[in-house]
Amino acid sequence: MAHFKSASHTLKAMAGVLFMLTGCASTGVVHQQGEKNKSDPYEHINRKIYTFNDHVDNYIAEPIANVYRKITPQFMQTGVFNFYNNLKNVNVVFNDVLQGKFEQSAKDTGRLAINSSLGLLGIVDVAKRVGLEQNDEDFDQTLAVWGVPTGPYLVLPFLGPITARGIPGAVFDTAANPSSYVGAPVQLLSLLNTRANAEGSLKFIDEAALDPYLFTRESFLQWRYSLATDGLSLKKR
Amino acid sequence: MRLSLLKTLCLVLGLLSTGAAYSAEASTAKQVVETFQTELIDVMKQGKSLGYAGRYQKLYEAVTKSHDLNKIVRIVVGKEWEKLTETQQQTLIDTFSKFSVASYAHNFKEYAGESFVFDSEEQTARGGIVIHARLKIPDEKDVKFDYMLKEKGDSWQIINVIANGVSDLALKQTEYSNILQQQGFDALIAKINEKIDNYSKL
């Protein structure tokens, strides 16, 4: 199953967790700057930070996440994921409204209410079983809907890929997420669980990419664009 | 992709051999995609018993018949194509084809109740067809798969697969043209071969 998930061409990779982290575990990539890409004017420095993040991941994040995965039963990992995912829905509802998606915001509010109560504070994703799928909305997408341009692609130390527009988006989303206010140990657990869940995606990139930096950049930008346009970008291809 | 014609098709087509499935005359774009998906699921179900070599063998015909690999390669390398000799062009097509099949054979090795379902079909402005489908994975969010096809002869062939908004063709285009420009043809082939080799060992 894990293999299949990774098979689906960056499925989970595009699901978000991947790009919140350090990039990927590349193997002997030749770091060269190609023909200047309009969306990546700082490729030279971005590649250096990417390599740095890669080392941080290889030597620190991955070993810790591996231990976490080994000692934590799958149901607990799922529960931790569901818990934080449920808190994120506060943010999703906010952004639904800011984007004028009122019907979706009602559904997402229902999702949050059901999982926070029947789902034992979000640990169990009850809402999914009654047909309320998780939506993915954030302030970067809201800014896109409001017409703010993407800006250049950036790789931030420790945090990974983002765009210039994504920075204020991330600040707003962090402020609007209740888990930001519960203390460092809880956030650390969230980060650990996120990294552990991203293992399959990172492995997929490592196996498939001829140049992991470019692979990550292109898939990140496409994935963000697809989210911002709710998948309508396909029609332009 | 949710109107699951596919499950029925899986049952029917699953009884046919690969050759028989492809022996039909003209295929619609939807048929091409669904036949390919059926074969993928079939290989996944037999994944363990087939082993990597068995999966590769079974998928070789499925991939090469349903995908226009020549066209994909030309799009992927873009303007660099004209700079290659005929021998290099053929080497690139052969290596790329092996890589595509190897990737499927490596990644689609297990089955845990997944299924493809058809959503809709639309014409593109340039005369192509997009088949919108979804992969259903038990206890997971569905994954959107959009297949772009172009007519070739009396049938249709896949030229791009877009998963959750991420285009496989665009990803490869960026990587391949960059490597060709910066490091040259031999380096590109060596990198692809290294990946194929890794897939067979993992």
GROMACS .gro file of C-alpha atoms in nm:
model
  439
    1MET     CA    1   0.000   0.000   0.000
    2ALA     CA    2   0.277   0.238   0.090
    3HIS     CA    3   0.437   0.168  -0.242
    4PHE     CA    4   0.117   0.226  -0.425
    5LYS     CA    5   0.065   0.560  -0.259
    6SER     CA    6   0.402   0.672  -0.372
    7ALA     CA    7   0.334   0.533  -0.714
    8SER     CA    8   0.060   0.771  -0.783
    9HIS     CA    9   0.309   1.028  -0.904
   10THR     CA   10   0.364   1.258  -0.613
   11LEU     CA   11   0.020   1.194  -0.480
   12LYS     CA   12   0.096   1.243  -0.120
   13ALA     CA   13   0.390   1.456  -0.210
   14MET     CA   14   0.145   1.703  -0.345
   15ALA     CA   15  -0.076   1.654  -0.045
   16GLY     CA   16   0.112   1.916   0.140
   17VAL     CA   17   0.323   1.766   0.409
   18LEU     CA   18   0.619   1.713   0.188
   19PHE     CA   19   0.684   2.073   0.110
   20MET     CA   20   0.654   2.188   0.466
   21LEU     CA   21   0.971   2.004   0.533
   22THR     CA   22   1.320   2.008   0.416
   23GLY     CA   23   1.296   1.904   0.057
   24CYS     CA   24   1.411   1.555  -0.017
   25ALA     CA   25   1.677   1.300   0.029
   26SER     CA   26   1.872   1.337  -0.291
   27THR     CA   27   2.158   1.115  -0.391
   28GLY     CA   28   2.455   1.274  -0.554
   29VAL     CA   29   2.268   1.537  -0.746
   30VAL     CA   30   2.477   1.765  -0.959
   31HIS     CA   31   2.372   2.110  -0.849
   32GLN     CA   32   2.390   2.328  -1.151
   33GLN     CA   33   2.191   2.624  -1.252
   34GLY     CA   34   2.000   2.569  -1.569
   35GLU     CA   35   1.848   2.816  -1.809
   36LYS     CA   36   1.707   3.090  -1.588
   37ASN     CA   37   1.354   3.005  -1.489
   38LYS     CA   38   1.118   3.299  -1.461
   39SER     CA   39   0.955   3.166  -1.147
   40ASP     CA   40   1.289   3.085  -0.986
   41PRO     CA   41   1.517   3.388  -1.028
   42TYR     CA   42   1.714   3.293  -0.716
   43GLU     CA   43   1.782   2.935  -0.821
   44HIS     CA   44   2.150   2.960  -0.738
   45ILE     CA   45   2.091   3.040  -0.371
   46ASN     CA   46   1.777   2.827  -0.352
   47ARG     CA   47   1.978   2.523  -0.457
   48LYS     CA   48   2.230   2.588  -0.181
   49ILE     CA   49   1.959   2.615   0.082
   50TYR     CA   50   1.795   2.305  -0.063
   51THR     CA   51   2.122   2.112  -0.020
   52PHE     CA   52   2.152   2.243   0.336
   53ASN     CA   53   1.794   2.137   0.413
   54ASP     CA   54   1.865   1.801   0.256
   55HIS     CA   55   2.156   1.747   0.495
   56VAL     CA   56   1.944   1.855   0.791
   57ASP     CA   57   1.682   1.606   0.684
   58ASN     CA   58   1.930   1.324   0.628
   59TYR     CA   59   2.119   1.369   0.952
   60ILE     CA   60   1.854   1.495   1.192
   61ALA     CA   61   1.490   1.488   1.081
   62GLU     CA   62   1.487   1.150   0.906
   63PRO     CA   63   1.661   0.950   1.183
   64ILE     CA   64   1.431   1.099   1.449
   65ALA     CA   65   1.124   1.040   1.235
   66ASN     CA   66   1.233   0.680   1.174
   67VAL     CA   67   1.255   0.617   1.549
   68TYR     CA   68   0.914   0.780   1.595
   69ARG     CA   69   0.763   0.557   1.325
   70LYS     CA   70   0.918   0.250   1.480
   71ILE     CA   71   0.796   0.308   1.833
   72THR     CA   72   0.457   0.461   1.753
   73PRO     CA   73   0.176   0.226   1.648
   74GLN     CA   74   0.008   0.318   1.319
   75PHE     CA   75  -0.325   0.395   1.485
   76MET     CA   76  -0.154   0.650   1.708
   77GLN     CA   77   0.021   0.812   1.412
   78THR     CA   78  -0.313   0.834   1.236
   79GLY     CA   79  -0.476   0.976   1.548
   80VAL     CA   80  -0.207   1.243   1.585
   81PHE     CA   81  -0.244   1.332   1.216
   82ASN     CA   82  -0.622   1.354   1.248
   83PHE     CA   83  -0.595   1.570   1.560
   84TYR     CA   84  -0.378   1.835   1.394
   85ASN     CA   85  -0.565   1.809   1.069
   86ASN     CA   86  -0.887   1.881   1.254
   87LEU     CA   87  -0.740   2.192   1.419
   88LYS     CA   88  -0.631   2.307   1.073
   89ASN     CA   89  -0.997   2.313   0.975
   90VAL     CA   90  -1.043   2.631   1.180
   91ASN     CA   91  -0.810   2.784   0.926
   92VAL     CA   92  -0.984   2.617   0.635
   93VAL     CA   93  -1.321   2.762   0.740
   94PHE     CA   94  -1.167   3.110   0.772
   95ASN     CA   95  -1.023   3.090   0.424
   96ASP     CA   96  -1.342   2.943   0.278
   97VAL     CA   97  -1.521   3.258   0.390
   98LEU     CA   98  -1.244   3.491   0.273
   99GLN     CA   99  -1.266   3.329  -0.071
  100GLY     CA  100  -1.644   3.355  -0.081
  101LYS     CA  101  -1.696   2.976  -0.069
  102PHE     CA  102  -1.988   2.991   0.170
  103GLU     CA  103  -2.139   2.652   0.095
  104GLN     CA  104  -1.801   2.485   0.139
  105SER     CA  105  -1.745   2.681   0.459
  106ALA     CA  106  -2.071   2.540   0.601
  107LYS     CA  107  -1.957   2.186   0.519
  108ASP     CA  108  -1.612   2.245   0.665
  109THR     CA  109  -1.767   2.389   0.982
  110GLY     CA  110  -1.976   2.072   1.005
  111ARG     CA  111  -1.663   1.868   0.956
  112LEU     CA  112  -1.486   2.053   1.236
  113ALA     CA  113  -1.785   2.021   1.470
  114ILE     CA  114  -1.838   1.649   1.407
  115ASN     CA  115  -1.472   1.555   1.444
  116SER     CA  116  -1.421   1.774   1.751
  117SER     CA  117  -1.715   1.609   1.927
  118LEU     CA  118  -1.793   1.261   1.797
  119GLY     CA  119  -1.437   1.226   1.672
  120LEU     CA  120  -1.291   1.270   2.021
  121LEU     CA  121  -1.127   1.609   1.970
  122GLY     CA  122  -1.042   1.520   1.614
  123ILE     CA  123  -0.849   1.201   1.680
  124VAL     CA  124  -1.099   1.001   1.472
  125ASP     CA  125  -1.203   1.131   1.132
  126VAL     CA  126  -1.575   1.060   1.168
  127ALA     CA  127  -1.673   1.330   0.917
  128LYS     CA  128  -1.510   1.145   0.630
  129ARG     CA  129  -1.731   0.845   0.696
  130VAL     CA  130  -2.040   1.058   0.655
  131GLY     CA  131  -1.914   1.201   0.327
  132LEU     CA  132  -1.757   1.527   0.444
  133GLU     CA  133  -1.423   1.527   0.266
  134GLN     CA  134  -1.130   1.731   0.389
  135ASN     CA  135  -1.084   2.051   0.189
  136ASP     CA  136  -0.752   2.221   0.146
  137GLU     CA  137  -0.771   2.597   0.178
  138ASP     CA  138  -0.515   2.837   0.315
  139PHE     CA  139  -0.432   3.207   0.310
  140ASP     CA  140  -0.192   3.173   0.019
  141GLN     CA  141  -0.483   3.044  -0.189
  142THR     CA  142  -0.700   3.326  -0.059
  143LEU     CA  143  -0.440   3.580  -0.172
  144ALA     CA  144  -0.436   3.409  -0.512
  145VAL     CA  145  -0.814   3.439  -0.535
  146TRP     CA  146  -0.779   3.808  -0.450
  147GLY     CA  147  -0.542   3.850  -0.744
  148VAL     CA  148  -0.208   3.871  -0.562
  149PRO     CA  149   0.067   3.736  -0.791
  150THR     CA  150   0.268   3.431  -0.684
  151GLY     CA  151   0.605   3.603  -0.673
  152PRO     CA  152   0.937   3.421  -0.695
  153TYR     CA  153   0.993   3.065  -0.578
  154LEU     CA  154   1.202   3.047  -0.264
  155VAL     CA  155   1.356   2.774  -0.051
  156LEU     CA  156   1.374   2.872   0.315
  157PRO     CA  157   1.624   2.721   0.556
  158PHE     CA  158   1.461   2.436   0.754
  159LEU     CA  159   1.116   2.520   0.613
  160GLY     CA  160   1.163   2.428   0.248
  161PRO     CA  161   0.985   2.549  -0.066
  162ILE     CA  162   0.751   2.847  -0.064
  163THR     CA  163   0.668   3.141  -0.287
  164ALA     CA  164   0.688   3.508  -0.194
  165ARG     CA  165   0.309   3.517  -0.167
  166GLY     CA  166   0.320   3.209   0.052
  167ILE     CA  167   0.516   3.387   0.327
  168PRO     CA  168   0.237   3.619   0.447
  169GLY     CA  169   0.004   3.327   0.381
  170ALA     CA  170   0.201   3.106   0.618
  171VAL     CA  171   0.215   3.378   0.884
  172PHE     CA  172  -0.163   3.422   0.873
  173ASP     CA  173  -0.226   3.047   0.874
  174THR     CA  174   0.004   2.996   1.171
  175ALA     CA  175  -0.177   3.273   1.360
  176ALA     CA  176  -0.517   3.126   1.276
  177ASN     CA  177  -0.428   2.769   1.374
  178PRO     CA  178  -0.511   2.684   1.739
  179SER     CA  179  -0.219   2.441   1.759
  180SER     CA  180   0.018   2.740   1.735
  181TYR     CA  181  -0.078   2.841   2.086
  182VAL     CA  182  -0.042   2.517   2.276
  183GLY     CA  183   0.329   2.512   2.339
  184ALA     CA  184   0.648   2.380   2.186
  185PRO     CA  185   0.616   2.008   2.280
  186VAL     CA  186   0.282   1.981   2.099
  187GLN     CA  187   0.418   2.156   1.792
  188LEU     CA  188   0.722   1.932   1.797
  189LEU     CA  189   0.496   1.627   1.794
  190SER     CA  190   0.306   1.773   1.502
  191LEU     CA  191   0.629   1.832   1.311
  192LEU     CA  192   0.756   1.484   1.388
  193ASN     CA  193   0.435   1.321   1.277
  194THR     CA  194   0.433   1.528   0.959
  195ARG     CA  195   0.787   1.424   0.874
  196ALA     CA  196   0.708   1.059   0.948
  197ASN     CA  197   0.405   1.070   0.719
  198ALA     CA  198   0.610   1.228   0.442
  199GLU     CA  199   0.855   0.939   0.427
  200GLY     CA  200   0.687   0.767   0.131
  201SER     CA  201   0.674   1.088  -0.069
  202LEU     CA  202   1.036   1.173  -0.006
  203LYS     CA  203   1.136   0.823  -0.104
  204PHE     CA  204   0.933   0.855  -0.423
  205ILE     CA  205   1.114   1.172  -0.526
  206ASP     CA  206   1.448   1.019  -0.443
  207GLU     CA  207   1.371   0.723  -0.667
  208ALA     CA  208   1.205   0.906  -0.956
  209ALA     CA  209   1.376   1.242  -0.990
  210LEU     CA  210   1.675   1.292  -1.215
  211ASP     CA  211   1.722   1.630  -1.049
  212PRO     CA  212   1.536   1.638  -0.715
  213TYR     CA  213   1.564   2.016  -0.684
  214LEU     CA  214   1.386   2.074  -1.015
  215PHE     CA  215   1.140   1.793  -0.950
  216THR     CA  216   1.047   1.942  -0.613
  217ARG     CA  217   1.023   2.296  -0.748
  218GLU     CA  218   0.806   2.208  -1.045
  219SER     CA  219   0.574   1.979  -0.853
  220PHE     CA  220   0.542   2.234  -0.571
  221LEU     CA  221   0.455   2.522  -0.806
  222GLN     CA  222   0.211   2.311  -1.007
  223TRP     CA  223   0.047   2.173  -0.696
  224ARG     CA  224   0.004   2.520  -0.543
  225TYR     CA  225  -0.133   2.655  -0.870
  226SER     CA  226  -0.376   2.368  -0.895
  227LEU     CA  227  -0.498   2.431  -0.539
  228ALA     CA  228  -0.534   2.805  -0.596
  229THR     CA  229  -0.740   2.749  -0.909
  230ASP     CA  230  -0.930   2.451  -0.765
  231GLY     CA  231  -0.800   2.230  -1.043
  232LEU     CA  232  -0.920   2.453  -1.323
  233SER     CA  233  -0.565   2.513  -1.439
  234LEU     CA  234  -0.588   2.191  -1.637
  235LYS     CA  235  -0.814   2.353  -1.891
  236LYS     CA  236  -0.540   2.595  -1.985
  237ARG     CA  237  -0.299   2.320  -2.083
  238MET     CA  238  -1.396   0.898  -1.215
  239ARG     CA  239  -1.655   0.816  -0.965
  240LEU     CA  240  -1.904   0.664  -1.205
  241SER     CA  241  -1.752   0.335  -1.178
  242LEU     CA  242  -1.779   0.175  -1.514
  243LEU     CA  243  -1.435   0.063  -1.435
  244LYS     CA  244  -1.517  -0.200  -1.185
  245THR     CA  245  -1.732  -0.374  -1.440
  246LEU     CA  246  -1.467  -0.328  -1.701
  247CYS     CA  247  -1.210  -0.468  -1.464
  248LEU     CA  248  -1.410  -0.787  -1.438
  249VAL     CA  249  -1.465  -0.818  -1.810
  250LEU     CA  250  -1.126  -0.711  -1.929
  251GLY     CA  251  -0.952  -0.898  -1.654
  252LEU     CA  252  -1.059  -1.216  -1.827
  253LEU     CA  253  -0.892  -1.115  -2.148
  254SER     CA  254  -0.528  -1.144  -2.224
  255THR     CA  255  -0.331  -0.826  -2.281
  256GLY     CA  256  -0.306  -0.904  -2.649
  257ALA     CA  257  -0.676  -0.964  -2.683
  258ALA     CA  258  -0.753  -0.641  -2.505
  259TYR     CA  259  -0.550  -0.451  -2.757
  260SER     CA  260  -0.658  -0.646  -3.062
  261ALA     CA  261  -0.978  -0.446  -3.084
  262GLU     CA  262  -0.979  -0.206  -3.378
  263ALA     CA  263  -1.023   0.160  -3.311
  264SER     CA  264  -1.034   0.248  -2.943
  265THR     CA  265  -1.186   0.558  -2.795
  266ALA     CA  266  -0.977   0.769  -2.560
  267LYS     CA  267  -1.179   0.645  -2.267
  268GLN     CA  268  -1.129   0.282  -2.366
  269VAL     CA  269  -0.754   0.332  -2.394
  270VAL     CA  270  -0.733   0.479  -2.044
  271GLU     CA  271  -0.963   0.225  -1.886
  272THR     CA  272  -0.785  -0.068  -2.045
  273PHE     CA  273  -0.455   0.063  -1.916
  274GLN     CA  274  -0.595   0.119  -1.567
  275THR     CA  275  -0.741  -0.229  -1.565
  276GLU     CA  276  -0.408  -0.378  -1.654
  277LEU     CA  277  -0.236  -0.178  -1.385
  278ILE     CA  278  -0.476  -0.299  -1.119
  279ASP     CA  279  -0.439  -0.652  -1.252
  280VAL     CA  280  -0.060  -0.633  -1.222
  281MET     CA  281  -0.092  -0.492  -0.871
  282LYS     CA  282  -0.311  -0.782  -0.769
  283GLN     CA  283  -0.049  -1.027  -0.892
  284GLY     CA  284   0.235  -0.798  -0.787
  285LYS     CA  285   0.409  -1.022  -0.541
  286SER     CA  286   0.388  -1.343  -0.742
  287LEU     CA  287   0.502  -1.173  -1.062
  288GLY     CA  288   0.803  -1.004  -0.904
  289TYR     CA  289   0.965  -0.700  -1.063
  290ALA     CA  290   1.063  -0.879  -1.385
  291GLY     CA  291   0.715  -1.023  -1.428
  292ARG     CA  292   0.548  -0.691  -1.367
  293TYR     CA  293   0.786  -0.521  -1.610
  294GLN     CA  294   0.711  -0.777  -1.878
  295LYS     CA  295   0.335  -0.750  -1.834
  296LEU     CA  296   0.338  -0.373  -1.825
  297TYR     CA  297   0.571  -0.321  -2.119
  298GLU     CA  298   0.302  -0.379  -2.379
  299ALA     CA  299   0.036  -0.205  -2.171
  300VAL     CA  300   0.244   0.112  -2.140
  301THR     CA  301   0.385   0.122  -2.492
  302LYS     CA  302   0.046   0.060  -2.653
  303SER     CA  303  -0.146   0.311  -2.447
  304HIS     CA  304   0.116   0.589  -2.434
  305ASP     CA  305   0.261   0.776  -2.730
  306LEU     CA  306   0.613   0.753  -2.594
  307ASN     CA  307   0.775   0.897  -2.907
  308LYS     CA  308   0.565   1.209  -2.881
  309ILE     CA  309   0.616   1.233  -2.506
  310VAL     CA  310   0.993   1.222  -2.547
  311ARG     CA  311   0.984   1.491  -2.816
  312ILE     CA  312   0.776   1.719  -2.594
  313VAL     CA  313   0.991   1.648  -2.292
  314VAL     CA  314   1.320   1.750  -2.457
  315GLY     CA  315   1.162   2.036  -2.654
  316LYS     CA  316   1.389   2.229  -2.884
  317GLU     CA  317   1.683   2.007  -2.789
  318TRP     CA  318   1.528   1.729  -2.998
  319GLU     CA  319   1.646   1.876  -3.326
  320LYS     CA  320   2.003   1.897  -3.199
  321LEU     CA  321   2.020   1.520  -3.140
  322THR     CA  322   2.137   1.275  -3.405
  323GLU     CA  323   1.892   1.010  -3.523
  324THR     CA  324   2.078   0.748  -3.323
  325GLN     CA  325   2.058   0.963  -3.010
  326GLN     CA  326   1.689   1.025  -3.066
  327GLN     CA  327   1.625   0.651  -3.090
  328THR     CA  328   1.840   0.581  -2.784
  329LEU     CA  329   1.647   0.841  -2.589
  330ILE     CA  330   1.310   0.695  -2.693
  331ASP     CA  331   1.421   0.342  -2.600
  332THR     CA  332   1.570   0.446  -2.266
  333PHE     CA  333   1.273   0.665  -2.178
  334SER     CA  334   1.032   0.382  -2.263
  335LYS     CA  335   1.220   0.143  -2.035
  336PHE     CA  336   1.222   0.404  -1.759
  337SER     CA  337   0.847   0.459  -1.787
  338VAL     CA  338   0.773   0.088  -1.767
  339ALA     CA  339   1.026   0.035  -1.488
  340SER     CA  340   0.865   0.314  -1.288
  341TYR     CA  341   0.523   0.151  -1.313
  342ALA     CA  342   0.667  -0.195  -1.240
  343HIS     CA  343   0.843  -0.069  -0.930
  344ASN     CA  344   0.565   0.144  -0.788
  345PHE     CA  345   0.258  -0.062  -0.868
  346LYS     CA  346   0.366  -0.371  -0.686
  347GLU     CA  347   0.096  -0.423  -0.425
  348TYR     CA  348  -0.280  -0.419  -0.408
  349ALA     CA  349  -0.488  -0.298  -0.116
  350GLY     CA  350  -0.833  -0.249  -0.260
  351GLU     CA  351  -0.754   0.045  -0.491
  352SER     CA  352  -0.972   0.112  -0.793
  353PHE     CA  353  -0.997   0.368  -1.070
  354VAL     CA  354  -1.326   0.533  -1.149
  355PHE     CA  355  -1.420   0.745  -1.448
  356ASP     CA  356  -1.549   1.099  -1.388
  357SER     CA  357  -1.585   1.276  -1.720
  358GLU     CA  358  -1.436   1.340  -2.060
  359GLU     CA  359  -1.368   1.671  -2.230
  360GLN     CA  360  -1.229   1.793  -2.561
  361THR     CA  361  -0.931   2.027  -2.551
  362ALA     CA  362  -0.889   2.328  -2.775
  363ARG     CA  363  -0.608   2.155  -2.967
  364GLY     CA  364  -0.808   1.851  -3.065
  365GLY     CA  365  -0.711   1.632  -2.774
  366ILE     CA  366  -0.923   1.463  -2.512
  367VAL     CA  367  -0.886   1.472  -2.135
  368ILE     CA  368  -1.021   1.183  -1.935
  369HIS     CA  369  -1.091   1.287  -1.578
  370ALA     CA  370  -1.065   0.997  -1.340
  371ARG     CA  371  -1.004   0.926  -0.975
  372LEU     CA  372  -0.809   0.665  -0.792
  373LYS     CA  373  -0.994   0.540  -0.489
  374ILE     CA  374  -0.772   0.422  -0.207
  375PRO     CA  375  -0.943   0.271   0.098
  376ASP     CA  376  -0.930   0.509   0.398
  377GLU     CA  377  -0.754   0.775   0.195
  378LYS     CA  378  -0.862   1.081   0.005
  379ASP     CA  379  -0.925   1.012  -0.365
  380VAL     CA  380  -0.648   1.107  -0.602
  381LYS     CA  381  -0.746   1.294  -0.916
  382PHE     CA  382  -0.597   1.156  -1.235
  383ASP     CA  383  -0.636   1.346  -1.560
  384TYR     CA  384  -0.516   1.172  -1.874
  385MET     CA  385  -0.446   1.383  -2.180
  386LEU     CA  386  -0.472   1.193  -2.506
  387LYS     CA  387  -0.407   1.270  -2.872
  388GLU     CA  388  -0.542   1.084  -3.171
  389LYS     CA  389  -0.295   0.859  -3.344
  390GLY     CA  390  -0.408   0.667  -3.650
  391ASP     CA  391  -0.747   0.523  -3.570
  392SER     CA  392  -0.692   0.523  -3.197
  393TRP     CA  393  -0.592   0.746  -2.909
  394GLN     CA  394  -0.280   0.751  -2.697
  395ILE     CA  395  -0.191   0.906  -2.364
  396ILE     CA  396   0.060   1.190  -2.382
  397ASN     CA  397   0.036   1.315  -2.025
  398VAL     CA  398  -0.086   1.210  -1.683
  399ILE     CA  399  -0.176   1.480  -1.432
  400ALA     CA  400  -0.206   1.363  -1.073
  401ASN     CA  401  -0.372   1.603  -0.828
  402GLY     CA  402  -0.287   1.891  -1.059
  403VAL     CA  403   0.076   1.795  -1.113
  404SER     CA  404   0.171   1.720  -1.471
  405ASP     CA  405   0.415   1.436  -1.525
  406LEU     CA  406   0.504   1.579  -1.866
  407ALA     CA  407   0.584   1.924  -1.730
  408LEU     CA  408   0.797   1.778  -1.452
  409LYS     CA  409   1.001   1.574  -1.697
  410GLN     CA  410   1.021   1.861  -1.943
  411THR     CA  411   1.192   2.079  -1.683
  412GLU     CA  412   1.429   1.807  -1.570
  413TYR     CA  413   1.527   1.663  -1.907
  414SER     CA  414   1.577   1.984  -2.101
  415ASN     CA  415   1.779   2.127  -1.813
  416ILE     CA  416   2.007   1.825  -1.793
  417LEU     CA  417   2.048   1.812  -2.171
  418GLN     CA  418   2.147   2.178  -2.184
  419GLN     CA  419   2.374   2.172  -1.882
  420GLN     CA  420   2.529   1.829  -1.886
  421GLY     CA  421   2.467   1.683  -2.229
  422PHE     CA  422   2.307   1.379  -2.383
  423ASP     CA  423   2.532   1.111  -2.234
  424ALA     CA  424   2.474   1.242  -1.882
  425LEU     CA  425   2.097   1.235  -1.933
  426ILE     CA  426   2.101   0.875  -2.057
  427ALA     CA  427   2.334   0.773  -1.773
  428LYS     CA  428   2.100   0.928  -1.516
  429ILE     CA  429   1.793   0.756  -1.660
  430ASN     CA  430   1.974   0.422  -1.674
  431GLU     CA  431   2.081   0.463  -1.314
  432LYS     CA  432   1.717   0.513  -1.214
  433ILE     CA  433   1.606   0.208  -1.413
  434ASP     CA  434   1.878   0.006  -1.246
  435ASN     CA  435   1.770   0.124  -0.901
  436TYR     CA  436   1.407   0.036  -0.970
  437SER     CA  437   1.505  -0.320  -1.056
  438LYS     CA  438   1.696  -0.358  -0.730
  439LEU     CA  439   1.464  -0.191  -0.482
   0.00000   0.00000   0.00000
